[in-house]
């Protein structure tokens, strides 16, 4: 918005070039005892730079925090309305954001000069007035200004008033003014609450029973009047006020953050943590391909037959492997940064499996390793290597083992159409029987909202109801329609992905897929499910939109169980084994195939696992009886070496140490 035109003087020059340096008028800032400006204003319990037209010394202004005598600064008139030659960048918007940013960081004098020189004011006086009313808790003065600020939609006005009333109510409860708070609840909140807010209104009324202010803040998830709650209220109210009227707080910083995140998303090899020292506004973000894990630094050789699965401990220091040779091995992978000085030790070889192993999973605290052999589940103490318990509740092959993110136990899935939830001691606490598919894999989202299962031999998905006595989820299947309103029978050979609500057991989505489904993994943010899909595809499903987000192709899968996973910083990569003995790596957000890593011998690469602590390390296992650890290339002059462990050394549950095999030539594609 434009400032009022100043009275012209003898030195006025509205051209974009002039021969004198304008004199900046004094800004409205707080002064310390020595008369120095500090640009700091205390609101809502903490210090913040004056911004968005805030003033603190009561001097007369032109409606934007700029003192009247700053009119001595010559206004510059520029042709056009855009910035440079870019038709999409409005000059007024840009300048107002610069003014806001200058005030945010404390350059109040510079902001005042720019306002006078450009003729653009940061915002109208009623915006500054509204902001101050909110920050100072003057609720009666703030509400009438909503309409003046452009909140004219009836529903939006109700929502905004409800938010203000809620803050007022909580502050009164915090101050132990229960009677006044009750009046606000009845007069300010109840009339403005919509049908969707009735539950929230009931929750707010229950806060009357809080024993003290601390209990109130805890139950309301609110940090109090002296915290950041009033500024959070301003942010919430911003959704209803036009942004051109009240600019969102720190808008320039938000735009820069969005730009940085966009560049990182587009950086195909981005795999480095956020580091302020390596970020610069003067250059675009890019990651060096050389820091991506794509060479083998360690080979683990103890298994005497195909290795079918691998899993890292949560602390990233141990790797567990499962093999067709009926053993599982817990490897200790040294923490040394340099592969040439790292010891890799087979701490325990777990031999008490009567059948080849399929699945394995670490407990949340890494104290227990669960393994599956046919229909059996075995629980192992990872500190001693001792077998703790054998579970025989499944009737067919156990195809999924997942420890629950809340640490309360684990989940197993089987070809017997059964999913069982176990406690930490290995006691079944809930069983879902006769589910729609023979489970080939399953996973629980980190937020504990959903269970995603894949499998074959489809029966129409039941509406799972709890049988109180046996605590078993079971029900008759619904009618399946052919799309014309006619009922049809079940299609027993279908392959399906089914998404369950973990708490209720209800089916949220059931999707038919052509081809076998062998693996499912969930992203760290619980948003995506990654599913290996034969033939030759990996599907990325959006669990919020219930839609297929992307397909990854290139790997080979037609006959064997192949497992993929997310990897890298923020799960930026998708990685998978393949029946052509290679490891494939894609960029998750674009689907670009980044690497095809050679090295394993004949047969399939069956499973891959990314180290959860070291984002530049992952492991793969193969039909060639080996496990490979992959890391970033080592620069010239440094030797890579592998570790092999003789299978004859540890006959009992015990330890074995890695031996230097030989240095290998530097090779980007592995060995």
PDB file of C-alpha atoms in Angstrom, residues 358-627:
ATOM      1  CA  UNK A 358      12.346 -65.841   6.548  1.00  0.00           C
ATOM      2  CA  UNK A 359      11.845 -62.795   8.775  1.00  0.00           C
ATOM      3  CA  UNK A 360      13.668 -60.997  11.549  1.00  0.00           C
ATOM      4  CA  UNK A 361      13.081 -57.779  13.491  1.00  0.00           C
ATOM      5  CA  UNK A 362      14.673 -55.858  16.376  1.00  0.00           C
ATOM      6  CA  UNK A 363      12.758 -54.648  19.415  1.00  0.00           C
ATOM      7  CA  UNK A 364      12.613 -50.899  19.919  1.00  0.00           C
ATOM      8  CA  UNK A 365      15.398 -50.989  22.529  1.00  0.00           C
ATOM      9  CA  UNK A 366      17.416 -53.564  20.534  1.00  0.00           C
ATOM     10  CA  UNK A 367      17.347 -56.018  23.454  1.00  0.00           C
ATOM     11  CA  UNK A 368      15.341 -58.694  21.607  1.00  0.00           C
ATOM     12  CA  UNK A 369      15.632 -60.098  18.101  1.00  0.00           C
ATOM     13  CA  UNK A 370      12.607 -61.949  16.747  1.00  0.00           C
ATOM     14  CA  UNK A 371      13.084 -64.463  13.937  1.00  0.00           C
ATOM     15  CA  UNK A 372      10.712 -66.702  11.997  1.00  0.00           C
ATOM     16  CA  UNK A 373      11.258 -70.215  10.703  1.00  0.00           C
ATOM     17  CA  UNK A 374       8.255 -71.643   8.876  1.00  0.00           C
ATOM     18  CA  UNK A 375       5.312 -71.330  11.333  1.00  0.00           C
ATOM     19  CA  UNK A 376       7.533 -70.644  14.375  1.00  0.00           C
ATOM     20  CA  UNK A 377       8.582 -67.341  15.948  1.00  0.00           C
ATOM     21  CA  UNK A 378      11.719 -67.323  18.105  1.00  0.00           C
ATOM     22  CA  UNK A 379      12.714 -64.559  20.537  1.00  0.00           C
ATOM     23  CA  UNK A 380      16.425 -64.062  21.238  1.00  0.00           C
ATOM     24  CA  UNK A 381      18.319 -62.087  23.873  1.00  0.00           C
ATOM     25  CA  UNK A 382      20.691 -59.935  21.810  1.00  0.00           C
ATOM     26  CA  UNK A 383      23.064 -59.370  24.752  1.00  0.00           C
ATOM     27  CA  UNK A 384      23.698 -63.073  25.405  1.00  0.00           C
ATOM     28  CA  UNK A 385      22.529 -64.826  22.245  1.00  0.00           C
ATOM     29  CA  UNK A 386      20.230 -67.032  24.316  1.00  0.00           C
ATOM     30  CA  UNK A 387      16.883 -68.276  23.045  1.00  0.00           C
ATOM     31  CA  UNK A 388      14.171 -66.762  25.246  1.00  0.00           C
ATOM     32  CA  UNK A 389      10.986 -68.247  23.840  1.00  0.00           C
ATOM     33  CA  UNK A 390       9.487 -70.125  20.894  1.00  0.00           C
ATOM     34  CA  UNK A 391       5.968 -69.191  19.776  1.00  0.00           C
ATOM     35  CA  UNK A 392       3.788 -71.672  17.849  1.00  0.00           C
ATOM     36  CA  UNK A 393       0.471 -69.820  17.424  1.00  0.00           C
ATOM     37  CA  UNK A 394       0.576 -69.717  13.621  1.00  0.00           C
ATOM     38  CA  UNK A 395      -0.389 -72.709  11.482  1.00  0.00           C
ATOM     39  CA  UNK A 396       1.518 -71.709   8.319  1.00  0.00           C
ATOM     40  CA  UNK A 397       4.637 -69.772   7.353  1.00  0.00           C
ATOM     41  CA  UNK A 398       5.187 -66.544   9.284  1.00  0.00           C
ATOM     42  CA  UNK A 399       5.838 -63.917   6.608  1.00  0.00           C
ATOM     43  CA  UNK A 400       5.925 -60.673   8.632  1.00  0.00           C
ATOM     44  CA  UNK A 401       7.462 -59.592  11.948  1.00  0.00           C
ATOM     45  CA  UNK A 402       7.227 -55.950  13.056  1.00  0.00           C
ATOM     46  CA  UNK A 403       7.900 -54.426  16.485  1.00  0.00           C
ATOM     47  CA  UNK A 404       5.357 -51.758  17.373  1.00  0.00           C
ATOM     48  CA  UNK A 405       6.630 -48.150  17.381  1.00  0.00           C
ATOM     49  CA  UNK A 406       5.331 -47.515  20.919  1.00  0.00           C
ATOM     50  CA  UNK A 407       7.483 -50.316  22.350  1.00  0.00           C
ATOM     51  CA  UNK A 408       4.492 -52.299  23.642  1.00  0.00           C
ATOM     52  CA  UNK A 409       5.244 -55.481  21.703  1.00  0.00           C
ATOM     53  CA  UNK A 410       5.285 -56.792  18.164  1.00  0.00           C
ATOM     54  CA  UNK A 411       3.055 -57.988  15.345  1.00  0.00           C
ATOM     55  CA  UNK A 412       3.242 -61.124  13.229  1.00  0.00           C
ATOM     56  CA  UNK A 413       1.506 -61.991   9.970  1.00  0.00           C
ATOM     57  CA  UNK A 414       1.208 -65.373   8.301  1.00  0.00           C
ATOM     58  CA  UNK A 415      -0.023 -67.279   5.281  1.00  0.00           C
ATOM     59  CA  UNK A 416      -2.660 -68.737   7.643  1.00  0.00           C
ATOM     60  CA  UNK A 417      -4.717 -65.501   7.229  1.00  0.00           C
ATOM     61  CA  UNK A 418      -3.910 -64.445  10.758  1.00  0.00           C
ATOM     62  CA  UNK A 419      -2.322 -61.326  12.264  1.00  0.00           C
ATOM     63  CA  UNK A 420      -1.348 -61.539  15.937  1.00  0.00           C
ATOM     64  CA  UNK A 421      -0.366 -58.698  18.255  1.00  0.00           C
ATOM     65  CA  UNK A 422       2.053 -59.821  21.006  1.00  0.00           C
ATOM     66  CA  UNK A 423       3.284 -58.159  24.192  1.00  0.00           C
ATOM     67  CA  UNK A 424       6.974 -57.788  25.081  1.00  0.00           C
ATOM     68  CA  UNK A 425       7.031 -61.181  26.817  1.00  0.00           C
ATOM     69  CA  UNK A 426       5.705 -62.990  23.761  1.00  0.00           C
ATOM     70  CA  UNK A 427       2.164 -63.434  25.030  1.00  0.00           C
ATOM     71  CA  UNK A 428      -0.629 -62.932  22.443  1.00  0.00           C
ATOM     72  CA  UNK A 429      -2.848 -60.004  23.381  1.00  0.00           C
ATOM     73  CA  UNK A 430      -4.987 -59.818  20.235  1.00  0.00           C
ATOM     74  CA  UNK A 431      -5.538 -61.992  17.175  1.00  0.00           C
ATOM     75  CA  UNK A 432      -7.146 -61.041  13.865  1.00  0.00           C
ATOM     76  CA  UNK A 433      -8.361 -64.303  12.395  1.00  0.00           C
ATOM     77  CA  UNK A 434      -9.573 -65.202   8.905  1.00  0.00           C
ATOM     78  CA  UNK A 435      -8.505 -61.923   7.340  1.00  0.00           C
ATOM     79  CA  UNK A 436      -8.992 -61.396   3.629  1.00  0.00           C
ATOM     80  CA  UNK A 437      -5.514 -62.419   2.432  1.00  0.00           C
ATOM     81  CA  UNK A 438      -2.724 -64.883   3.019  1.00  0.00           C
ATOM     82  CA  UNK A 439      -0.255 -62.340   4.369  1.00  0.00           C
ATOM     83  CA  UNK A 440       3.076 -62.124   2.552  1.00  0.00           C
ATOM     84  CA  UNK A 441       4.248 -59.016   4.446  1.00  0.00           C
ATOM     85  CA  UNK A 442       2.882 -56.318   6.736  1.00  0.00           C
ATOM     86  CA  UNK A 443       4.024 -53.086   8.403  1.00  0.00           C
ATOM     87  CA  UNK A 444       2.783 -50.633  11.014  1.00  0.00           C
ATOM     88  CA  UNK A 445       3.030 -46.873  10.459  1.00  0.00           C
ATOM     89  CA  UNK A 446       5.313 -45.038  12.931  1.00  0.00           C
ATOM     90  CA  UNK A 447       2.359 -42.938  14.135  1.00  0.00           C
ATOM     91  CA  UNK A 448       0.528 -46.178  15.114  1.00  0.00           C
ATOM     92  CA  UNK A 449      -2.530 -45.246  13.040  1.00  0.00           C
ATOM     93  CA  UNK A 450      -2.453 -47.935  10.375  1.00  0.00           C
ATOM     94  CA  UNK A 451      -1.405 -51.456   9.566  1.00  0.00           C
ATOM     95  CA  UNK A 452      -0.632 -52.145   5.908  1.00  0.00           C
ATOM     96  CA  UNK A 453      -0.743 -55.780   4.779  1.00  0.00           C
ATOM     97  CA  UNK A 454      -0.098 -57.350   1.390  1.00  0.00           C
ATOM     98  CA  UNK A 455      -0.895 -60.869   0.338  1.00  0.00           C
ATOM     99  CA  UNK A 456      -2.579 -63.342  -1.946  1.00  0.00           C
ATOM    100  CA  UNK A 457      -5.583 -65.659  -2.107  1.00  0.00           C
ATOM    101  CA  UNK A 458      -8.052 -62.822  -1.694  1.00  0.00           C
ATOM    102  CA  UNK A 459     -11.389 -63.196   0.061  1.00  0.00           C
ATOM    103  CA  UNK A 460     -13.674 -60.144   0.298  1.00  0.00           C
ATOM    104  CA  UNK A 461     -12.423 -57.984   3.223  1.00  0.00           C
ATOM    105  CA  UNK A 462     -14.481 -58.499   6.373  1.00  0.00           C
ATOM    106  CA  UNK A 463     -15.709 -55.763   8.616  1.00  0.00           C
ATOM    107  CA  UNK A 464     -13.595 -56.740  11.584  1.00  0.00           C
ATOM    108  CA  UNK A 465     -15.506 -56.839  14.858  1.00  0.00           C
ATOM    109  CA  UNK A 466     -14.068 -57.755  18.223  1.00  0.00           C
ATOM    110  CA  UNK A 467     -15.247 -60.930  19.888  1.00  0.00           C
ATOM    111  CA  UNK A 468     -14.961 -59.830  23.490  1.00  0.00           C
ATOM    112  CA  UNK A 469     -14.320 -63.217  25.019  1.00  0.00           C
ATOM    113  CA  UNK A 470     -11.522 -64.394  22.760  1.00  0.00           C
ATOM    114  CA  UNK A 471     -10.477 -60.899  21.708  1.00  0.00           C
ATOM    115  CA  UNK A 472     -10.527 -62.127  18.099  1.00  0.00           C
ATOM    116  CA  UNK A 473     -11.462 -59.893  15.172  1.00  0.00           C
ATOM    117  CA  UNK A 474     -13.804 -61.809  12.913  1.00  0.00           C
ATOM    118  CA  UNK A 475     -16.976 -61.170  10.890  1.00  0.00           C
ATOM    119  CA  UNK A 476     -18.835 -62.316   7.816  1.00  0.00           C
ATOM    120  CA  UNK A 477     -17.656 -60.750   4.522  1.00  0.00           C
ATOM    121  CA  UNK A 478     -19.659 -58.027   2.790  1.00  0.00           C
ATOM    122  CA  UNK A 479     -21.213 -58.419  -0.663  1.00  0.00           C
ATOM    123  CA  UNK A 480     -18.819 -57.698  -3.523  1.00  0.00           C
ATOM    124  CA  UNK A 481     -20.351 -55.795  -6.438  1.00  0.00           C
ATOM    125  CA  UNK A 482     -19.340 -56.068 -10.086  1.00  0.00           C
ATOM    126  CA  UNK A 483     -20.028 -52.375 -10.680  1.00  0.00           C
ATOM    127  CA  UNK A 484     -23.508 -52.931 -12.127  1.00  0.00           C
ATOM    128  CA  UNK A 485     -25.170 -53.501  -8.797  1.00  0.00           C
ATOM    129  CA  UNK A 486     -25.041 -57.301  -9.142  1.00  0.00           C
ATOM    130  CA  UNK A 487     -23.451 -59.369  -6.410  1.00  0.00           C
ATOM    131  CA  UNK A 488     -20.558 -61.584  -7.449  1.00  0.00           C
ATOM    132  CA  UNK A 489     -18.573 -64.208  -5.610  1.00  0.00           C
ATOM    133  CA  UNK A 490     -15.070 -63.813  -4.179  1.00  0.00           C
ATOM    134  CA  UNK A 491     -12.046 -63.986  -6.431  1.00  0.00           C
ATOM    135  CA  UNK A 492      -9.795 -66.329  -4.461  1.00  0.00           C
ATOM    136  CA  UNK A 493      -6.556 -65.833  -6.400  1.00  0.00           C
ATOM    137  CA  UNK A 494      -6.406 -62.047  -6.235  1.00  0.00           C
ATOM    138  CA  UNK A 495      -3.435 -60.242  -4.734  1.00  0.00           C
ATOM    139  CA  UNK A 496      -4.315 -57.332  -2.464  1.00  0.00           C
ATOM    140  CA  UNK A 497      -2.971 -54.481  -0.434  1.00  0.00           C
ATOM    141  CA  UNK A 498      -5.218 -53.813   2.573  1.00  0.00           C
ATOM    142  CA  UNK A 499      -4.903 -50.803   4.867  1.00  0.00           C
ATOM    143  CA  UNK A 500      -6.371 -51.286   8.340  1.00  0.00           C
ATOM    144  CA  UNK A 501      -7.083 -48.805  11.087  1.00  0.00           C
ATOM    145  CA  UNK A 502      -4.771 -50.261  13.732  1.00  0.00           C
ATOM    146  CA  UNK A 503      -6.960 -49.223  16.663  1.00  0.00           C
ATOM    147  CA  UNK A 504     -10.306 -50.455  15.366  1.00  0.00           C
ATOM    148  CA  UNK A 505      -9.256 -53.092  12.842  1.00  0.00           C
ATOM    149  CA  UNK A 506     -11.558 -51.598  10.223  1.00  0.00           C
ATOM    150  CA  UNK A 507     -10.509 -51.780   6.571  1.00  0.00           C
ATOM    151  CA  UNK A 508      -9.733 -48.289   5.265  1.00  0.00           C
ATOM    152  CA  UNK A 509      -8.688 -49.364   1.766  1.00  0.00           C
ATOM    153  CA  UNK A 510      -8.468 -52.635  -0.143  1.00  0.00           C
ATOM    154  CA  UNK A 511      -6.763 -52.577  -3.550  1.00  0.00           C
ATOM    155  CA  UNK A 512      -6.548 -55.385  -6.091  1.00  0.00           C
ATOM    156  CA  UNK A 513      -3.128 -55.709  -7.760  1.00  0.00           C
ATOM    157  CA  UNK A 514      -1.974 -57.880 -10.596  1.00  0.00           C
ATOM    158  CA  UNK A 515       1.105 -59.901  -9.722  1.00  0.00           C
ATOM    159  CA  UNK A 516       2.581 -61.077  -6.429  1.00  0.00           C
ATOM    160  CA  UNK A 517       3.277 -58.660  -3.578  1.00  0.00           C
ATOM    161  CA  UNK A 518       6.337 -59.597  -1.531  1.00  0.00           C
ATOM    162  CA  UNK A 519       7.308 -56.668   0.672  1.00  0.00           C
ATOM    163  CA  UNK A 520       5.923 -53.540   2.337  1.00  0.00           C
ATOM    164  CA  UNK A 521       7.819 -50.765   4.144  1.00  0.00           C
ATOM    165  CA  UNK A 522       6.504 -47.487   5.624  1.00  0.00           C
ATOM    166  CA  UNK A 523       8.202 -44.079   5.393  1.00  0.00           C
ATOM    167  CA  UNK A 524       9.410 -42.303   8.552  1.00  0.00           C
ATOM    168  CA  UNK A 525       6.593 -39.740   8.321  1.00  0.00           C
ATOM    169  CA  UNK A 526       3.906 -42.478   8.010  1.00  0.00           C
ATOM    170  CA  UNK A 527       2.839 -40.988   4.671  1.00  0.00           C
ATOM    171  CA  UNK A 528       3.949 -43.632   2.174  1.00  0.00           C
ATOM    172  CA  UNK A 529       3.949 -47.405   1.791  1.00  0.00           C
ATOM    173  CA  UNK A 530       6.559 -49.011  -0.465  1.00  0.00           C
ATOM    174  CA  UNK A 531       5.447 -52.304  -2.015  1.00  0.00           C
ATOM    175  CA  UNK A 532       7.450 -54.772  -4.103  1.00  0.00           C
ATOM    176  CA  UNK A 533       5.195 -55.862  -6.937  1.00  0.00           C
ATOM    177  CA  UNK A 534       5.976 -58.628  -9.406  1.00  0.00           C
ATOM    178  CA  UNK A 535       6.694 -58.462 -12.212  1.00  0.00           C
ATOM    179  CA  UNK A 536       9.466 -55.873 -12.095  1.00  0.00           C
ATOM    180  CA  UNK A 537       7.788 -52.963 -10.289  1.00  0.00           C
ATOM    181  CA  UNK A 538       7.857 -51.215  -6.924  1.00  0.00           C
ATOM    182  CA  UNK A 539       4.815 -49.124  -5.996  1.00  0.00           C
ATOM    183  CA  UNK A 540       4.759 -46.062  -3.739  1.00  0.00           C
ATOM    184  CA  UNK A 541       1.315 -45.591  -2.168  1.00  0.00           C
ATOM    185  CA  UNK A 542       0.177 -42.377  -0.512  1.00  0.00           C
ATOM    186  CA  UNK A 543      -1.563 -43.440   2.713  1.00  0.00           C
ATOM    187  CA  UNK A 544      -3.268 -40.079   3.197  1.00  0.00           C
ATOM    188  CA  UNK A 545      -4.636 -39.707  -0.319  1.00  0.00           C
ATOM    189  CA  UNK A 546      -5.160 -43.472  -0.749  1.00  0.00           C
ATOM    190  CA  UNK A 547      -3.608 -43.280  -4.196  1.00  0.00           C
ATOM    191  CA  UNK A 548      -0.670 -44.661  -6.133  1.00  0.00           C
ATOM    192  CA  UNK A 549       1.952 -41.915  -6.034  1.00  0.00           C
ATOM    193  CA  UNK A 550       4.724 -43.429  -8.139  1.00  0.00           C
ATOM    194  CA  UNK A 551       6.156 -46.554  -9.745  1.00  0.00           C
ATOM    195  CA  UNK A 552       9.825 -47.541  -9.764  1.00  0.00           C
ATOM    196  CA  UNK A 553      11.037 -49.798 -12.537  1.00  0.00           C
ATOM    197  CA  UNK A 554      14.271 -51.312 -13.783  1.00  0.00           C
ATOM    198  CA  UNK A 555      14.874 -54.112 -11.291  1.00  0.00           C
ATOM    199  CA  UNK A 556      13.968 -57.706 -12.025  1.00  0.00           C
ATOM    200  CA  UNK A 557      11.439 -59.613  -9.920  1.00  0.00           C
ATOM    201  CA  UNK A 558       9.320 -62.463 -11.175  1.00  0.00           C
ATOM    202  CA  UNK A 559       9.853 -65.595  -9.100  1.00  0.00           C
ATOM    203  CA  UNK A 560      11.518 -64.731  -5.783  1.00  0.00           C
ATOM    204  CA  UNK A 561      10.724 -62.753  -2.640  1.00  0.00           C
ATOM    205  CA  UNK A 562      12.503 -59.419  -3.070  1.00  0.00           C
ATOM    206  CA  UNK A 563      12.428 -56.765  -0.323  1.00  0.00           C
ATOM    207  CA  UNK A 564      12.958 -53.029  -0.777  1.00  0.00           C
ATOM    208  CA  UNK A 565      13.215 -50.120   1.674  1.00  0.00           C
ATOM    209  CA  UNK A 566      13.471 -46.360   2.059  1.00  0.00           C
ATOM    210  CA  UNK A 567      16.897 -44.880   2.759  1.00  0.00           C
ATOM    211  CA  UNK A 568      18.994 -41.787   3.255  1.00  0.00           C
ATOM    212  CA  UNK A 569      18.138 -38.471   4.889  1.00  0.00           C
ATOM    213  CA  UNK A 570      14.338 -38.168   5.260  1.00  0.00           C
ATOM    214  CA  UNK A 571      13.929 -41.403   3.263  1.00  0.00           C
ATOM    215  CA  UNK A 572      14.957 -39.635   0.044  1.00  0.00           C
ATOM    216  CA  UNK A 573      15.859 -42.880  -1.712  1.00  0.00           C
ATOM    217  CA  UNK A 574      14.174 -46.137  -2.626  1.00  0.00           C
ATOM    218  CA  UNK A 575      16.467 -49.140  -2.759  1.00  0.00           C
ATOM    219  CA  UNK A 576      15.762 -52.719  -3.781  1.00  0.00           C
ATOM    220  CA  UNK A 577      17.373 -56.013  -4.557  1.00  0.00           C
ATOM    221  CA  UNK A 578      16.781 -57.760  -7.859  1.00  0.00           C
ATOM    222  CA  UNK A 579      16.862 -61.170  -9.500  1.00  0.00           C
ATOM    223  CA  UNK A 580      19.667 -59.995 -11.831  1.00  0.00           C
ATOM    224  CA  UNK A 581      22.088 -59.903  -8.801  1.00  0.00           C
ATOM    225  CA  UNK A 582      22.203 -56.080  -8.722  1.00  0.00           C
ATOM    226  CA  UNK A 583      21.078 -53.440  -6.235  1.00  0.00           C
ATOM    227  CA  UNK A 584      18.880 -50.623  -7.608  1.00  0.00           C
ATOM    228  CA  UNK A 585      18.575 -47.125  -6.144  1.00  0.00           C
ATOM    229  CA  UNK A 586      15.985 -44.482  -7.141  1.00  0.00           C
ATOM    230  CA  UNK A 587      15.250 -40.922  -6.066  1.00  0.00           C
ATOM    231  CA  UNK A 588      11.963 -41.225  -4.210  1.00  0.00           C
ATOM    232  CA  UNK A 589      10.272 -37.958  -5.213  1.00  0.00           C
ATOM    233  CA  UNK A 590      11.089 -38.073  -8.941  1.00  0.00           C
ATOM    234  CA  UNK A 591      11.377 -41.804  -9.618  1.00  0.00           C
ATOM    235  CA  UNK A 592      14.764 -41.281 -11.291  1.00  0.00           C
ATOM    236  CA  UNK A 593      16.925 -44.399 -11.336  1.00  0.00           C
ATOM    237  CA  UNK A 594      20.219 -43.264  -9.784  1.00  0.00           C
ATOM    238  CA  UNK A 595      22.388 -46.348  -9.445  1.00  0.00           C
ATOM    239  CA  UNK A 596      22.599 -49.978 -10.512  1.00  0.00           C
ATOM    240  CA  UNK A 597      25.185 -51.448  -8.156  1.00  0.00           C
ATOM    241  CA  UNK A 598      27.048 -54.581  -9.160  1.00  0.00           C
ATOM    242  CA  UNK A 599      29.052 -56.831  -6.885  1.00  0.00           C
ATOM    243  CA  UNK A 600      26.992 -59.787  -5.680  1.00  0.00           C
ATOM    244  CA  UNK A 601      27.505 -63.197  -7.237  1.00  0.00           C
ATOM    245  CA  UNK A 602      25.022 -65.402  -9.037  1.00  0.00           C
ATOM    246  CA  UNK A 603      21.431 -65.398  -7.878  1.00  0.00           C
ATOM    247  CA  UNK A 604      19.034 -62.803  -6.490  1.00  0.00           C
ATOM    248  CA  UNK A 605      19.785 -59.929  -4.161  1.00  0.00           C
ATOM    249  CA  UNK A 606      16.969 -60.735  -1.744  1.00  0.00           C
ATOM    250  CA  UNK A 607      16.851 -57.888   0.744  1.00  0.00           C
ATOM    251  CA  UNK A 608      18.364 -54.492   1.506  1.00  0.00           C
ATOM    252  CA  UNK A 609      18.449 -52.420   4.697  1.00  0.00           C
ATOM    253  CA  UNK A 610      19.614 -48.832   5.222  1.00  0.00           C
ATOM    254  CA  UNK A 611      21.489 -48.044   8.426  1.00  0.00           C
ATOM    255  CA  UNK A 612      19.138 -45.895  10.574  1.00  0.00           C
ATOM    256  CA  UNK A 613      22.023 -43.931  12.155  1.00  0.00           C
ATOM    257  CA  UNK A 614      24.585 -43.739   9.385  1.00  0.00           C
ATOM    258  CA  UNK A 615      22.701 -42.374   6.383  1.00  0.00           C
ATOM    259  CA  UNK A 616      25.652 -43.180   4.131  1.00  0.00           C
ATOM    260  CA  UNK A 617      25.616 -46.915   4.735  1.00  0.00           C
ATOM    261  CA  UNK A 618      23.332 -49.758   3.730  1.00  0.00           C
ATOM    262  CA  UNK A 619      23.506 -53.542   3.553  1.00  0.00           C
ATOM    263  CA  UNK A 620      22.348 -56.118   1.022  1.00  0.00           C
ATOM    264  CA  UNK A 621      22.135 -59.916   1.102  1.00  0.00           C
ATOM    265  CA  UNK A 622      22.114 -62.447  -1.683  1.00  0.00           C
ATOM    266  CA  UNK A 623      21.786 -66.006  -2.897  1.00  0.00           C
ATOM    267  CA  UNK A 624      25.602 -65.937  -3.109  1.00  0.00           C
ATOM    268  CA  UNK A 625      25.648 -66.584   0.695  1.00  0.00           C
ATOM    269  CA  UNK A 626      27.092 -63.135   1.476  1.00  0.00           C
ATOM    270  CA  UNK A 627      26.120 -59.791   2.960  1.00  0.00           C
TER     271      UNK A 627
END
